[in-house]
Coordinates of C-alpha atoms and ligand atoms in Angstrom, one line a residue:
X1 CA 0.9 -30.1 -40.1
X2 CA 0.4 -26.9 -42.1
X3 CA -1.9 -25.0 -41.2
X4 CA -5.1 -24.4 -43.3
X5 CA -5.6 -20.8 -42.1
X6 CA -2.0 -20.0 -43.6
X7 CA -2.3 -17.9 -47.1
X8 CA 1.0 -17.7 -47.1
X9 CA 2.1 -21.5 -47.7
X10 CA 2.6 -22.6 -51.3
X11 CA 2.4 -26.0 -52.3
X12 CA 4.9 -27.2 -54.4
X13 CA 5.4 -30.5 -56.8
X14 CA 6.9 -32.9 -54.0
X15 CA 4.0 -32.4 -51.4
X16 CA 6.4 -29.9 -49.8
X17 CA 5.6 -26.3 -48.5
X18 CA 7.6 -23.0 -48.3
X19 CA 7.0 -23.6 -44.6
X20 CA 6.8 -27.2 -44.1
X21 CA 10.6 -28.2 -46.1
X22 CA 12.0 -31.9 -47.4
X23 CA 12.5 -33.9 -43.8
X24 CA 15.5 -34.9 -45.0
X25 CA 17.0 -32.0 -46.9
X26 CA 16.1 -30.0 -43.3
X27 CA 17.3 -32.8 -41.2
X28 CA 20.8 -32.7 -42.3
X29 CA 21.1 -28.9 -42.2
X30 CA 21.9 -30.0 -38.8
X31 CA 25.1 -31.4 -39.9
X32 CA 26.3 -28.4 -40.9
X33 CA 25.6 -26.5 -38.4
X34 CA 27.1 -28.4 -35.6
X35 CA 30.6 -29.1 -37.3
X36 CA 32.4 -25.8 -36.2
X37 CA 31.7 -27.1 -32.8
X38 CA 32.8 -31.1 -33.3
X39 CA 35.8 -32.9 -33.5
X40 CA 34.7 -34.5 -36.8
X41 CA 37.0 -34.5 -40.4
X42 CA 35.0 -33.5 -43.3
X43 CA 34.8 -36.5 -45.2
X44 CA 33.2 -38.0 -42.0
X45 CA 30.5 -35.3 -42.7
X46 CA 30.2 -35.6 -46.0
X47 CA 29.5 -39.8 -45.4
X48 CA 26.6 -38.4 -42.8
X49 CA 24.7 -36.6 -45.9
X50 CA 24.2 -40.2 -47.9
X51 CA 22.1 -43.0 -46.4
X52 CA 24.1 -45.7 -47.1
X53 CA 21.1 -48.0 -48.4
X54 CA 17.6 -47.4 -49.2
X55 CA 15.1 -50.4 -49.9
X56 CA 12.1 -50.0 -51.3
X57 CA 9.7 -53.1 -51.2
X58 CA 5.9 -53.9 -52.3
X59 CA 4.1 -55.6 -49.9
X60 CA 1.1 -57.8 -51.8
X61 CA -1.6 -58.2 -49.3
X62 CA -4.7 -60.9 -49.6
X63 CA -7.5 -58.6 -48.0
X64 CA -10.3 -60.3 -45.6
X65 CA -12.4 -59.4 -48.7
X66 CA -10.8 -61.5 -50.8
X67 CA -9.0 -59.2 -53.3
X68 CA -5.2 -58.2 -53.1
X69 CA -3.9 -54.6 -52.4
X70 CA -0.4 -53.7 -53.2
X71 CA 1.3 -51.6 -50.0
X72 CA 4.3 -49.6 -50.7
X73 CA 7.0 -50.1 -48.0
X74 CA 10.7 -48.4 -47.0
X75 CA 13.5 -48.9 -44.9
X76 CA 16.6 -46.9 -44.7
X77 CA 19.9 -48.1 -43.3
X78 CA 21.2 -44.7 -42.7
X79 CA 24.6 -45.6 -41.3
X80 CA 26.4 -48.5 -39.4
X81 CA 29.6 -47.3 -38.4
X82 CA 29.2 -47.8 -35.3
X83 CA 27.4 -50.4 -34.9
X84 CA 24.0 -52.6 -36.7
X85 CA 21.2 -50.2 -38.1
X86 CA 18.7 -49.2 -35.3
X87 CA 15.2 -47.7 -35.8
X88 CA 11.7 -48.3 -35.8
X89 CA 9.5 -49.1 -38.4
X90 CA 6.2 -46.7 -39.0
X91 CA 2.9 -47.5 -40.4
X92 CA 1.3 -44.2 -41.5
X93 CA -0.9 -42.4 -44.6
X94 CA 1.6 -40.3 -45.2
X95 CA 4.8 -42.1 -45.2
X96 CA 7.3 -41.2 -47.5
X97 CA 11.1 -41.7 -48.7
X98 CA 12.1 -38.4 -47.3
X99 CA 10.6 -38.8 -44.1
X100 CA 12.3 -41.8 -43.8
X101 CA 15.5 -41.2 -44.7
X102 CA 15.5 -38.4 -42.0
X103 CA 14.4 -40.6 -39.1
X104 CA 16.9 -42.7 -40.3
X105 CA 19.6 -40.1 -40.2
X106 CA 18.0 -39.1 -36.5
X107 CA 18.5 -42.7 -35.4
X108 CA 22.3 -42.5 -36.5
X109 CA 22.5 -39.0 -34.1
X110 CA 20.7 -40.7 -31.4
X111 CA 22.4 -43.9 -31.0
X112 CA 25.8 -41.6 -30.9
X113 CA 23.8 -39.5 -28.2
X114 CA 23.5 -42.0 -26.1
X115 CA 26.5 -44.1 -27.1
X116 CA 24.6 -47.2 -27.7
X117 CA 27.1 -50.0 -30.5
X118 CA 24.3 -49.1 -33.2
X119 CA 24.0 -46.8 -36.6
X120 CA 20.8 -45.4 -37.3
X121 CA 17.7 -46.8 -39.7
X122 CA 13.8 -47.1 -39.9
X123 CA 11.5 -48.0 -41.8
X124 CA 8.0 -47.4 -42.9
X125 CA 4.7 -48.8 -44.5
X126 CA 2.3 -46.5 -46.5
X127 CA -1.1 -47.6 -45.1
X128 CA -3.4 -46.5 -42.7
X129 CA -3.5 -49.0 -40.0
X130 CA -6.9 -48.8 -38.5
X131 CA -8.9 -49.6 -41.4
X132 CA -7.3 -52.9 -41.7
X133 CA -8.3 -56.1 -39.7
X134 CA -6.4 -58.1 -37.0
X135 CA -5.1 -60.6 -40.0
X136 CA -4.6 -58.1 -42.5
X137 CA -2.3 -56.4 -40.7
X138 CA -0.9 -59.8 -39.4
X139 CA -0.6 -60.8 -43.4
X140 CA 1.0 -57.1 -43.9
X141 CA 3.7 -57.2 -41.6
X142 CA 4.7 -60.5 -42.1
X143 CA 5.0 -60.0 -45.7
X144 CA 7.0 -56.6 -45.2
X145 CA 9.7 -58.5 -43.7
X146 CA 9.8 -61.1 -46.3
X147 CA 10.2 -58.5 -48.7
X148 CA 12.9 -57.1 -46.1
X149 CA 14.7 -59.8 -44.5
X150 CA 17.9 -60.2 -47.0
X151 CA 18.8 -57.2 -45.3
X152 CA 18.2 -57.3 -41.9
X153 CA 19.7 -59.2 -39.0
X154 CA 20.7 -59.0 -35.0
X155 CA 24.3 -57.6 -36.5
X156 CA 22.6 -55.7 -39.6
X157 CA 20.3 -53.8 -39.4
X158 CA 17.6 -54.6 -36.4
X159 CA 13.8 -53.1 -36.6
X160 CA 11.7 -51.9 -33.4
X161 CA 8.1 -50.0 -33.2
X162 CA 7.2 -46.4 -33.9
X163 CA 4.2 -44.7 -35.0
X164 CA 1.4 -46.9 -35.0
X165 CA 3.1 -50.3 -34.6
X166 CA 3.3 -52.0 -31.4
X167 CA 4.7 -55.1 -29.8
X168 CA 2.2 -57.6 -31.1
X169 CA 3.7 -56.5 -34.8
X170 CA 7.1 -57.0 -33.0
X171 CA 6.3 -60.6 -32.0
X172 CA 4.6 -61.4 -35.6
X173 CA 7.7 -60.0 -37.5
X174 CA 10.3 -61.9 -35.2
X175 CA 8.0 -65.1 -35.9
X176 CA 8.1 -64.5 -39.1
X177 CA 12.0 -63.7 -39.8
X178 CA 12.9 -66.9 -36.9
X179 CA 10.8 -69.1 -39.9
X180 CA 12.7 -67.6 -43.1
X181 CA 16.5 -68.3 -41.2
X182 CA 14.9 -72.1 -39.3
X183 CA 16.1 -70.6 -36.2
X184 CA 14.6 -68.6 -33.5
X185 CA 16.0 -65.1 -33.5
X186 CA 14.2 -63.2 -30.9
X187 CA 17.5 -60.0 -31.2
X188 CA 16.1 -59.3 -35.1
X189 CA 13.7 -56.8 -33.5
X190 CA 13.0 -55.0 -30.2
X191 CA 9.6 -53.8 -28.6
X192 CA 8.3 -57.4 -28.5
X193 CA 5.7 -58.9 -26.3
X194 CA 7.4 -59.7 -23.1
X195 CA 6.8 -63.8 -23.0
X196 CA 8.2 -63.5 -26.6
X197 CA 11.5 -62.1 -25.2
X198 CA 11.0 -58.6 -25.3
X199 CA 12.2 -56.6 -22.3
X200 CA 10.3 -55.1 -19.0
X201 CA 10.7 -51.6 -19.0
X202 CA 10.7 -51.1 -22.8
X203 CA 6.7 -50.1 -23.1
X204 CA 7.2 -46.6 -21.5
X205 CA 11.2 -46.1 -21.9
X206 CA 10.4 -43.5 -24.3
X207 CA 8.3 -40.8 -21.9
X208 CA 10.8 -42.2 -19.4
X209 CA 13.4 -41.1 -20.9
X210 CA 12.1 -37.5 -21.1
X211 CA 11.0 -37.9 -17.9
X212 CA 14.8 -38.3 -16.7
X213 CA 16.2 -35.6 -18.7
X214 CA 13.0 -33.0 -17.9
X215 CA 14.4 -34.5 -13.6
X216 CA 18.0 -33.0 -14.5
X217 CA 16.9 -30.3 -15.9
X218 CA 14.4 -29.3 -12.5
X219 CA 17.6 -29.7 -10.5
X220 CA 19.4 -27.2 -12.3
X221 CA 16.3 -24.9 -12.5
X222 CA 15.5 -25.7 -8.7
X223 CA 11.9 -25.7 -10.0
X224 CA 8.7 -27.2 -7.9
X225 CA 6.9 -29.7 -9.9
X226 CA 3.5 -28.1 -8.5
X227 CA 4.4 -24.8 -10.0
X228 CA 5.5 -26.0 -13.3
X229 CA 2.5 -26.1 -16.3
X230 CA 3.1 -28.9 -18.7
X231 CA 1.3 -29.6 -21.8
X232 CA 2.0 -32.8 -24.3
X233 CA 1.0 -33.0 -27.3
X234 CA 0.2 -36.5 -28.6
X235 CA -1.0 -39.0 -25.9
X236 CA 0.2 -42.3 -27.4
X237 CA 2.8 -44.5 -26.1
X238 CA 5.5 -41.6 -25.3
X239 CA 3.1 -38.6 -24.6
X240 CA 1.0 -40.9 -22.0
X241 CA 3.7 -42.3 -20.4
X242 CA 5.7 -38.8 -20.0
X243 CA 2.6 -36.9 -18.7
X244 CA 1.6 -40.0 -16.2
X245 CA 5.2 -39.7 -14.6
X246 CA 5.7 -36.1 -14.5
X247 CA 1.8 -35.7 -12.9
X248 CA 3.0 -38.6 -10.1
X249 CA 5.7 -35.8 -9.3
X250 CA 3.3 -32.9 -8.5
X251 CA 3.5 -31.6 -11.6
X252 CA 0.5 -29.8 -13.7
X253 CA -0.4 -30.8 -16.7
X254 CA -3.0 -28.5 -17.9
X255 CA -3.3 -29.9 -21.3
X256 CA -3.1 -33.3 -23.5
X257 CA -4.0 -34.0 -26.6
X258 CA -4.2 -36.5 -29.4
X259 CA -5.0 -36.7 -33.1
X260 CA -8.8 -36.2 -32.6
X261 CA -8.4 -32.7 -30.7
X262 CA -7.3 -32.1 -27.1
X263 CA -7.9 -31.3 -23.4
X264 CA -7.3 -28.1 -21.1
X265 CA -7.8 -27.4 -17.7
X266 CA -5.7 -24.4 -15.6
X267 CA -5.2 -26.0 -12.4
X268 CA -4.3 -29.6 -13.9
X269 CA -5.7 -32.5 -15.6
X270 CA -5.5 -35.9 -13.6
X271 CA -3.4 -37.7 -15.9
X272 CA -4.7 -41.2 -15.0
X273 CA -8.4 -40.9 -15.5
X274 CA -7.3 -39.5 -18.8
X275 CA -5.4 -42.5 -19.6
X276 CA -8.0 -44.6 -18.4
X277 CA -11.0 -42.4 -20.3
X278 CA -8.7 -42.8 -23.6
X279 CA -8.5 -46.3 -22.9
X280 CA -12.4 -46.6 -23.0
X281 CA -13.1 -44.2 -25.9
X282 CA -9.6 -44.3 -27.9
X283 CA -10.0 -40.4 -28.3
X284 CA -8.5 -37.9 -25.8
X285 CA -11.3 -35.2 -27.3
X286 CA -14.0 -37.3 -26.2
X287 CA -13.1 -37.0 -22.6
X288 CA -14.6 -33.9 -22.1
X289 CA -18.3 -35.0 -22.8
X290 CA -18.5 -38.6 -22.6
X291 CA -20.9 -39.1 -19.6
X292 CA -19.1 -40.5 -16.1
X293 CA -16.0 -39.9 -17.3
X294 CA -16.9 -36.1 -17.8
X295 CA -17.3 -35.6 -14.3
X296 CA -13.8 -37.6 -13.8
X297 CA -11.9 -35.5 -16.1
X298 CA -13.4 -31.6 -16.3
X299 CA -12.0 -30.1 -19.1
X300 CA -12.0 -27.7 -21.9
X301 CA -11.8 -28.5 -25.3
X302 CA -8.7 -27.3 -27.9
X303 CA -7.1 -28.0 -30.9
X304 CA -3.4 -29.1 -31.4
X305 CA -3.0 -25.6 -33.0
X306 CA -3.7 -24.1 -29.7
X307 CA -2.2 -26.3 -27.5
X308 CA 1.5 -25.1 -28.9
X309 CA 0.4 -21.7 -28.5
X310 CA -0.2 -22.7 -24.3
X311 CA 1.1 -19.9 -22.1
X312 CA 3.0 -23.3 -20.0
X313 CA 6.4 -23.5 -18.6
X314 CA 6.8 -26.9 -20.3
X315 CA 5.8 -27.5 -23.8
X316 CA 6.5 -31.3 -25.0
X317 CA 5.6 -32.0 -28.7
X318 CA 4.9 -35.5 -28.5
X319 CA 3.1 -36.5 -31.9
X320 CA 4.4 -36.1 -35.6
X321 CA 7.2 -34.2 -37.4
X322 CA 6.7 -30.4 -38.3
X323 CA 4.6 -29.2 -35.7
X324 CA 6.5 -26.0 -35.2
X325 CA 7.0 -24.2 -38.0
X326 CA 7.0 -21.1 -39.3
X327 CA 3.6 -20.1 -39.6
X328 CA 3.1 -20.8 -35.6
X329 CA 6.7 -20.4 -33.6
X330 CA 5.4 -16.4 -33.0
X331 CA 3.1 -18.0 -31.0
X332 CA 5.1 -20.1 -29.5
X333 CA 5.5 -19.1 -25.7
X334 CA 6.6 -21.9 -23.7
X335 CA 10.6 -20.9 -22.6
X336 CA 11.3 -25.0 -21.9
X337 CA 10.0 -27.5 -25.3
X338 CA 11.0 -31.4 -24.6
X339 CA 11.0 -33.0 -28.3
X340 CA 9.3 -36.3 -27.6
X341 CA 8.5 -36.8 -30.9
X342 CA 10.9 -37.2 -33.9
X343 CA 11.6 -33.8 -35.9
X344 CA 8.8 -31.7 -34.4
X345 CA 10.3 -28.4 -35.3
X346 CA 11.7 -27.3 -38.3
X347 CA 14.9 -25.8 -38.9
X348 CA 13.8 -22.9 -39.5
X349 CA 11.3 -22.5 -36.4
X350 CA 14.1 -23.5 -34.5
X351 CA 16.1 -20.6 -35.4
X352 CA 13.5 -18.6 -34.2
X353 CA 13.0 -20.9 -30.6
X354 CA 16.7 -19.8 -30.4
X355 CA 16.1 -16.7 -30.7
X356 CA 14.0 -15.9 -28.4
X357 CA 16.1 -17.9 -25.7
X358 CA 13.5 -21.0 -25.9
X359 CA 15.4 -24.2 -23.9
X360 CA 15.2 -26.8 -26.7
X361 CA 15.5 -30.4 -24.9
X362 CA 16.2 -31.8 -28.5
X363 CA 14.9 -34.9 -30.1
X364 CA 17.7 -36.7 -30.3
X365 CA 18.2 -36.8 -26.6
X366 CA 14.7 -36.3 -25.2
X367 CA 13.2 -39.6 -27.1
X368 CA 16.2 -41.6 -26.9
X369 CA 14.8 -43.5 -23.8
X370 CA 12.9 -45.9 -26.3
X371 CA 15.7 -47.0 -28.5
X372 CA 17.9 -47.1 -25.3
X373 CA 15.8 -49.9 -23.7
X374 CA 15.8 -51.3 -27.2
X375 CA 19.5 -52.0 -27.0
X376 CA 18.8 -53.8 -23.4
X377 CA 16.5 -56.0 -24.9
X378 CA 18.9 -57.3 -28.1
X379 CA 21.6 -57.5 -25.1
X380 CA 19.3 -59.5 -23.2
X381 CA 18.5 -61.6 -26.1
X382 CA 21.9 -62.4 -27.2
X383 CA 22.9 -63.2 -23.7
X384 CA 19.5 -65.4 -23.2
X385 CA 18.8 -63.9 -19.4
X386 CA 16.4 -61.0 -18.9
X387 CA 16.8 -58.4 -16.3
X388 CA 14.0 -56.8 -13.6
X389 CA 12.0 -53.5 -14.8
X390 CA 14.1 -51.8 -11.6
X391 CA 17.4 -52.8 -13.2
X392 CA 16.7 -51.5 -16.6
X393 CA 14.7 -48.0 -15.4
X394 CA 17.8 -47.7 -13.3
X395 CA 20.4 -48.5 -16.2
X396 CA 18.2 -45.7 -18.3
X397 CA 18.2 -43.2 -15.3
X398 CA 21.8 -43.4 -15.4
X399 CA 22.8 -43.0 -19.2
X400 CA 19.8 -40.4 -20.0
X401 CA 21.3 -38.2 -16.8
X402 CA 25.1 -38.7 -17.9
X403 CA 24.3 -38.0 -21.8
X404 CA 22.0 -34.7 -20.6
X405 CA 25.1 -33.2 -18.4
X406 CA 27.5 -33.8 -21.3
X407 CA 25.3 -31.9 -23.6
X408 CA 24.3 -29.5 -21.4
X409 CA 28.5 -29.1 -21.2
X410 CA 28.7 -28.7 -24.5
X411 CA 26.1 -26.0 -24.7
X412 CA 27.5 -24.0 -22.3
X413 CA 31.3 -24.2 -23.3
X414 CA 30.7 -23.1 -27.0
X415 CA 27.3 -20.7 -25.6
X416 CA 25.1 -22.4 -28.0
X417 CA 21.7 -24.2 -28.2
X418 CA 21.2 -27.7 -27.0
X419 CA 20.1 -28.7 -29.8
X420 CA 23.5 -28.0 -31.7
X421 CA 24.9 -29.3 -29.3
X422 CA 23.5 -32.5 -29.3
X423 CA 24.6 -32.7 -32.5
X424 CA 28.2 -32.0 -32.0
X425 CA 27.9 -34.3 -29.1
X426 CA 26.8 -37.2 -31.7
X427 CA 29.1 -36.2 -34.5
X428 CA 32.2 -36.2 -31.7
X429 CA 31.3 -39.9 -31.3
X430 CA 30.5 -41.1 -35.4
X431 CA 33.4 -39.2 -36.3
X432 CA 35.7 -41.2 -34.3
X433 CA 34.4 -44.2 -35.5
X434 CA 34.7 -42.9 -39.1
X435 CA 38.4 -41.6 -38.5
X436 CA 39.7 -44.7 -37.0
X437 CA 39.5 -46.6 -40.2
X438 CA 41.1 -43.7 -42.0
X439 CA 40.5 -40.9 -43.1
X440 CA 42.7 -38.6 -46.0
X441 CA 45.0 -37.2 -43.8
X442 CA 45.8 -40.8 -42.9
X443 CA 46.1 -42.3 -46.0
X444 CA 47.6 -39.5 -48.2
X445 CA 50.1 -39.0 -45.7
X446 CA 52.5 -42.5 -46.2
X447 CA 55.3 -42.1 -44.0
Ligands
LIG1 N1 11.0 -45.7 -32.9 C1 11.8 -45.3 -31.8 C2 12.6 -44.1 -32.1 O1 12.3 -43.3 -32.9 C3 12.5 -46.5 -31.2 C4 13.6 -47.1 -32.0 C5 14.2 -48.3 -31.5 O2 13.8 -48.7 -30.4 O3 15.0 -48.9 -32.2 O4 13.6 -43.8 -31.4

């Protein structure tokens, strides 16, 4: 979010800011970037900068109150070379084409990162979730995937949760999709409600997947969890989970926070009686003063600002896009950041992280523990015969570890930033699937 002490940020006609660019414009600069170090031709590139479709849908919705409001819906099938689209689907205020387009295009560079058989999409609704009701947002996301189904499918395109949606839309929109094709078709979506076929494991695969990749990388640092400060921005369904596991290790987290303010405290919060005080109040904030829980959880109050600004060794962005920018990556000190939410930093503010030597765990690989599990649960589903949590944490361990050593290769063959090279890593992969159907050196070439 910009910040409203900044002067120095000008608002311009689309909603953007000199410091806060288009998500997608910024997104792809990425492309570009990693190419001199990939294996990619350049009309495999040049595919990467075009979505290959873009739905836009208006979702009518019959209000408790009787009267009908009009919601404003997206999804974006980035590209599905390599497999069905993959992505979650949002429900946020601010929602918009460009944002999705750009988690789109990250879904397509973080099913290559992990070298799952999908492409990359998501989707979105403009709409502020909480002020609806239980059956409004029933009605809502039923009717989104009317308006969507034509072009979705378990070997299309195949929708999972993300900001503000969560298994019980899942189960609603599979319901809902099983009625329009008369059959039951539990692989349309991931992230559903366990007895409706979605898969153990899945709920905190996200954080998990951090938590696997921040493992490898305290190997390689030989730290001591007890010694190592961590502090997560965002404490929903990723931050939680990350900060529950890494605390179980020994490791300090000295400060969480969510969209109402967080939480600091020097020698280490206990993560579970924050979880549990959220729980109770739904507000991280309102652990600091709220009666028996106060004396649970002793704390200091901060802002989000503030908590980026932590002198920790671990930083982990684990809310919304653009947190880092510009205006704040001076203040930025943390030498290790684990992008657990999609597109925290901006190119830009990533230059800078580079710069000044700032270990980048990058979105693509750090959250890809979510969309991992999601591809366990449309195996499971197409093969009709479900797997223990142990299995599938195990199966995660092993393809988060192998996918953060090949990066972490990358990075140090070419002496570049992970980030970079988790592109190249992803490109390497979509631009074999691009070249092995031909590319013009192929086909202008006819002996
Ligand atoms: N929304 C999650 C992501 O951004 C999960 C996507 C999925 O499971 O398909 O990675």
């Amino acid at each position: 979010m910009t910040s409203s002490k900044s002067t120095k940020v000008r608002k311009k006609d689309d909603n953007t800011t000199d410091s806060i660019p288009d998500l997608f414009d910024d997104a792809i600069k990425r492309l570009d970037e990693a190419f001199e170090y990939a294996n990619i031709h350049p009309e495999a590139l040049e595919r990467l900068k075009h979505p290959k479709r873009t739905i836009q849908v208006s979702v009518p919705v019959r209000m408790d109150d009787g009267t009908l409001r009009v919601f404003e819906g997206y999804r974006v099938q980035h590209d599905d070379t390599r497999g069905p689209g993959k992505g979650g689907l949002r429900y946020h205020p601010q929602v918009n084409l460009s944002e999705v387009k750009a988690l789109a295009f990250w879904m397509t560079c973080k099913t290559a990162v992990v070298g799952l058989p999908f492409g990359g999409a998501k989707g979105g609704v403009i709409v502020n979730p909480k002020e609806l009701s239980h059956l409004e947002l029933e009605r809502l996301s039923r009717g989104f995937i009317k308006e969507i189904a034509d072009f979705i499918g378990p070997e299309v395109d195949v929708p999972a949760p993300d900001v503000y949606t969560n298994s019980m839309i899942m189960g609603w929109m599979m319901d809902e999709y099983s009625d329009i094709v008369r059959r039951r078709t539990p692989a349309i979506i991931t992230g559903k409600p366990i007895p409706l076929g979605g898969s153990l494991g899945r709920a905190d695969a996200t954080g998990r997947g951090a938590y696997y990749c921040l493992k490898e990388l305290e190997h390689k640092r030989h730290w001591k969890p007890q010694d190592i400060r961590v502090a997560v921005q965002g404490f929903g369904n990723a931050g939680q989970h990350v900060a529950r596991l890494l605390h179980a290790d020994g490791y300090k987290i000295v400060a969480v926070s969510d969209s109402s303010g967080g939480i600091y405290k020097e020698t280490g919060l206990d993560v579970p009686s924050v979880i549990y005080a959220k729980e109770q109040t739904r507000q991280v904030k309102a652990v600091y003063c709220d009666g028996a829980i106060c004396e649970m959880v002793e704390a200091k109050n901060i802002t989000n600002e503030e908590l980026l600004e932590l002198d920790v060794d671990v930083l982990i962005p684990a809310a919304l896009e653009n947190q880092i920018t510009t205006d704040n990556v001076k203040n930025v000190v943390a030498p290790v950041i684990v992008e657990v939410a999609n597109g925290p930093t901006t190119s830009d503010a990533d230059k800078a992280l580079v710069n000044k030597d700032t270990l980048v765990i990058p979105d693509i690989l750090a959250n890809a523990g979510g969309v991992t599990v999601s591809y366990f649960e449309w195996v499971q589903n197409k093969a009709g015969y479900y797997w223990g949590v142990d299995e599938v944490n195990h199966k995660l361990q092993e393809i988060m570890a192998r996918e953060f050593h090949a990066i972490y290769e990358v990075m140090d063959e070419h002496d570049i930033d992970m980030r970079t090279a988790a592109y190249a890593h992803a490109l390497n992969r979509i631009g074999q699937a691009i070249e092995s159907q031909g590319t013009s050196s192929y086909f202008s070439n006819n002996d």
